[in-house]
């Protein structure tokens, strides 16, 4: 399964366009534009599984900086500031990594 099986390619493209400039990435806005915020819990867990590059069950800081590239190969890398802000917003237990439940925080 790929992200485009769950999310519209045009919504993904719009979300990536919105955060092209360094330090313009907002997780909540990205989730809204891409359509992720409207997905069911099971769909979000599948998206998380796809984004969890090493399949550890967590998205660690090293994986998170490449978050946008999981949506499109040529997308930019998140800046250190964006990565730390994203991690802080979704790491509800402070262990330095995001579990599948962390992605639910951006659901509207």
mmCIF file of C-alpha atoms in Angstrom:
data_model
loop_
_atom_site.group_PDB
_atom_site.id
_atom_site.type_symbol
_atom_site.label_atom_id
_atom_site.label_comp_id
_atom_site.label_asym_id
_atom_site.label_seq_id
_atom_site.Cartn_x
_atom_site.Cartn_y
_atom_site.Cartn_z
ATOM 1 C CA UNK A 1 0.000 0.000 0.000
ATOM 2 C CA UNK A 2 1.168 3.535 -0.715
ATOM 3 C CA UNK A 3 0.166 6.943 0.564
ATOM 4 C CA UNK A 4 -1.741 7.642 -2.661
ATOM 5 C CA UNK A 5 -3.975 4.653 -1.897
ATOM 6 C CA UNK A 6 -5.205 6.631 1.127
ATOM 7 C CA UNK A 7 -4.611 10.268 0.193
ATOM 8 C CA UNK A 8 -5.368 12.129 -3.013
ATOM 9 C CA UNK A 9 -2.229 12.840 -5.079
ATOM 10 C CA UNK A 10 -3.513 16.373 -5.720
ATOM 11 C CA UNK A 11 -4.000 16.973 -1.972
ATOM 12 C CA UNK A 12 -0.478 15.686 -1.267
ATOM 13 C CA UNK A 13 0.911 17.994 -3.970
ATOM 14 C CA UNK A 14 -0.975 20.980 -2.519
ATOM 15 C CA UNK A 15 0.297 20.238 0.990
ATOM 16 C CA UNK A 16 3.886 19.972 -0.266
ATOM 17 C CA UNK A 17 3.562 23.231 -2.230
ATOM 18 C CA UNK A 18 2.328 24.983 0.896
ATOM 19 C CA UNK A 19 5.528 24.225 2.818
ATOM 20 C CA UNK A 20 8.216 24.491 0.138
ATOM 21 C CA UNK A 21 10.082 27.287 1.889
ATOM 22 C CA UNK A 22 12.361 26.332 4.790
ATOM 23 C CA UNK A 23 10.718 26.824 8.198
ATOM 24 C CA UNK A 24 7.226 27.045 6.658
ATOM 25 C CA UNK A 25 6.115 23.525 7.654
ATOM 26 C CA UNK A 26 3.209 23.301 10.080
ATOM 27 C CA UNK A 27 2.191 19.726 10.937
ATOM 28 C CA UNK A 28 -1.431 20.688 11.619
ATOM 29 C CA UNK A 29 -1.740 22.625 8.353
ATOM 30 C CA UNK A 30 -0.004 19.843 6.398
ATOM 31 C CA UNK A 31 -2.406 17.280 7.858
ATOM 32 C CA UNK A 32 -5.370 19.480 6.912
ATOM 33 C CA UNK A 33 -4.288 20.249 3.335
ATOM 34 C CA UNK A 34 -3.198 16.681 2.590
ATOM 35 C CA UNK A 35 -6.499 15.302 3.900
ATOM 36 C CA UNK A 36 -4.861 13.323 6.703
ATOM 37 C CA UNK A 37 -6.857 15.183 9.364
ATOM 38 C CA UNK A 38 -10.089 13.714 7.971
ATOM 39 C CA UNK A 39 -8.965 10.098 7.865
ATOM 40 C CA UNK A 40 -10.152 7.395 10.226
ATOM 41 C CA UNK A 41 -7.949 6.069 13.000
ATOM 42 C CA UNK A 42 -7.252 2.900 11.010
ATOM 43 C CA UNK A 43 -6.279 4.932 7.924
ATOM 44 C CA UNK A 44 -3.979 7.106 10.042
ATOM 45 C CA UNK A 45 -2.338 4.002 11.478
ATOM 46 C CA UNK A 46 -1.717 2.742 7.932
ATOM 47 C CA UNK A 47 -0.240 6.125 6.965
ATOM 48 C CA UNK A 48 1.955 5.948 10.083
ATOM 49 C CA UNK A 49 3.124 2.455 9.102
ATOM 50 C CA UNK A 50 4.125 3.769 5.661
ATOM 51 C CA UNK A 51 5.938 6.761 7.183
ATOM 52 C CA UNK A 52 7.773 4.590 9.732
ATOM 53 C CA UNK A 53 10.719 3.968 7.427
ATOM 54 C CA UNK A 54 12.493 1.388 9.613
ATOM 55 C CA UNK A 55 9.224 -0.261 10.745
ATOM 56 C CA UNK A 56 10.204 0.106 14.414
ATOM 57 C CA UNK A 57 6.711 1.151 15.444
ATOM 58 C CA UNK A 58 7.955 4.684 16.081
ATOM 59 C CA UNK A 59 9.022 7.665 14.020
ATOM 60 C CA UNK A 60 12.254 8.958 15.515
ATOM 61 C CA UNK A 61 13.804 12.382 14.955
ATOM 62 C CA UNK A 62 16.158 11.045 12.250
ATOM 63 C CA UNK A 63 13.180 9.697 10.283
ATOM 64 C CA UNK A 64 11.041 12.764 10.942
ATOM 65 C CA UNK A 65 13.367 15.163 9.145
ATOM 66 C CA UNK A 66 12.650 13.201 5.934
ATOM 67 C CA UNK A 67 8.872 13.293 6.545
ATOM 68 C CA UNK A 68 8.058 15.302 3.384
ATOM 69 C CA UNK A 69 10.208 13.018 1.224
ATOM 70 C CA UNK A 70 7.998 10.074 2.183
ATOM 71 C CA UNK A 71 5.210 11.893 0.313
ATOM 72 C CA UNK A 72 7.331 12.862 -2.702
ATOM 73 C CA UNK A 73 10.867 11.805 -3.462
ATOM 74 C CA UNK A 74 12.096 15.295 -4.407
ATOM 75 C CA UNK A 75 10.544 17.121 -1.453
ATOM 76 C CA UNK A 76 12.773 19.069 0.885
ATOM 77 C CA UNK A 77 14.112 17.875 4.222
ATOM 78 C CA UNK A 78 12.559 19.488 7.300
ATOM 79 C CA UNK A 79 14.802 21.996 9.045
ATOM 80 C CA UNK A 80 16.114 21.199 12.510
ATOM 81 C CA UNK A 81 13.640 23.683 13.990
ATOM 82 C CA UNK A 82 10.685 22.171 12.097
ATOM 83 C CA UNK A 83 11.720 18.655 13.078
ATOM 84 C CA UNK A 84 12.001 19.541 16.767
ATOM 85 C CA UNK A 85 8.664 21.423 16.747
ATOM 86 C CA UNK A 86 6.914 18.513 14.995
ATOM 87 C CA UNK A 87 8.435 16.004 17.412
ATOM 88 C CA UNK A 88 7.460 18.079 20.453
ATOM 89 C CA UNK A 89 3.867 18.395 19.201
ATOM 90 C CA UNK A 90 3.374 14.661 18.625
ATOM 91 C CA UNK A 91 5.624 13.077 21.267
ATOM 92 C CA UNK A 92 3.100 13.030 24.093
ATOM 93 C CA UNK A 93 5.212 10.928 26.479
ATOM 94 C CA UNK A 94 8.534 12.740 25.943
ATOM 95 C CA UNK A 95 10.521 9.689 24.843
ATOM 96 C CA UNK A 96 11.922 11.403 21.734
ATOM 97 C CA UNK A 97 9.838 9.447 19.249
ATOM 98 C CA UNK A 98 6.317 9.411 17.888
ATOM 99 C CA UNK A 99 4.126 6.361 18.258
ATOM 100 C CA UNK A 100 1.110 5.691 16.065
ATOM 101 C CA UNK A 101 -1.116 7.441 18.582
ATOM 102 C CA UNK A 102 0.932 10.651 18.197
ATOM 103 C CA UNK A 103 -0.253 11.099 14.644
ATOM 104 C CA UNK A 104 -3.840 11.260 15.948
ATOM 105 C CA UNK A 105 -3.042 14.587 17.642
ATOM 106 C CA UNK A 106 -3.316 16.319 14.268
ATOM 107 C CA UNK A 107 -6.764 14.979 13.497
ATOM 108 C CA UNK A 108 -9.488 17.624 13.296
#
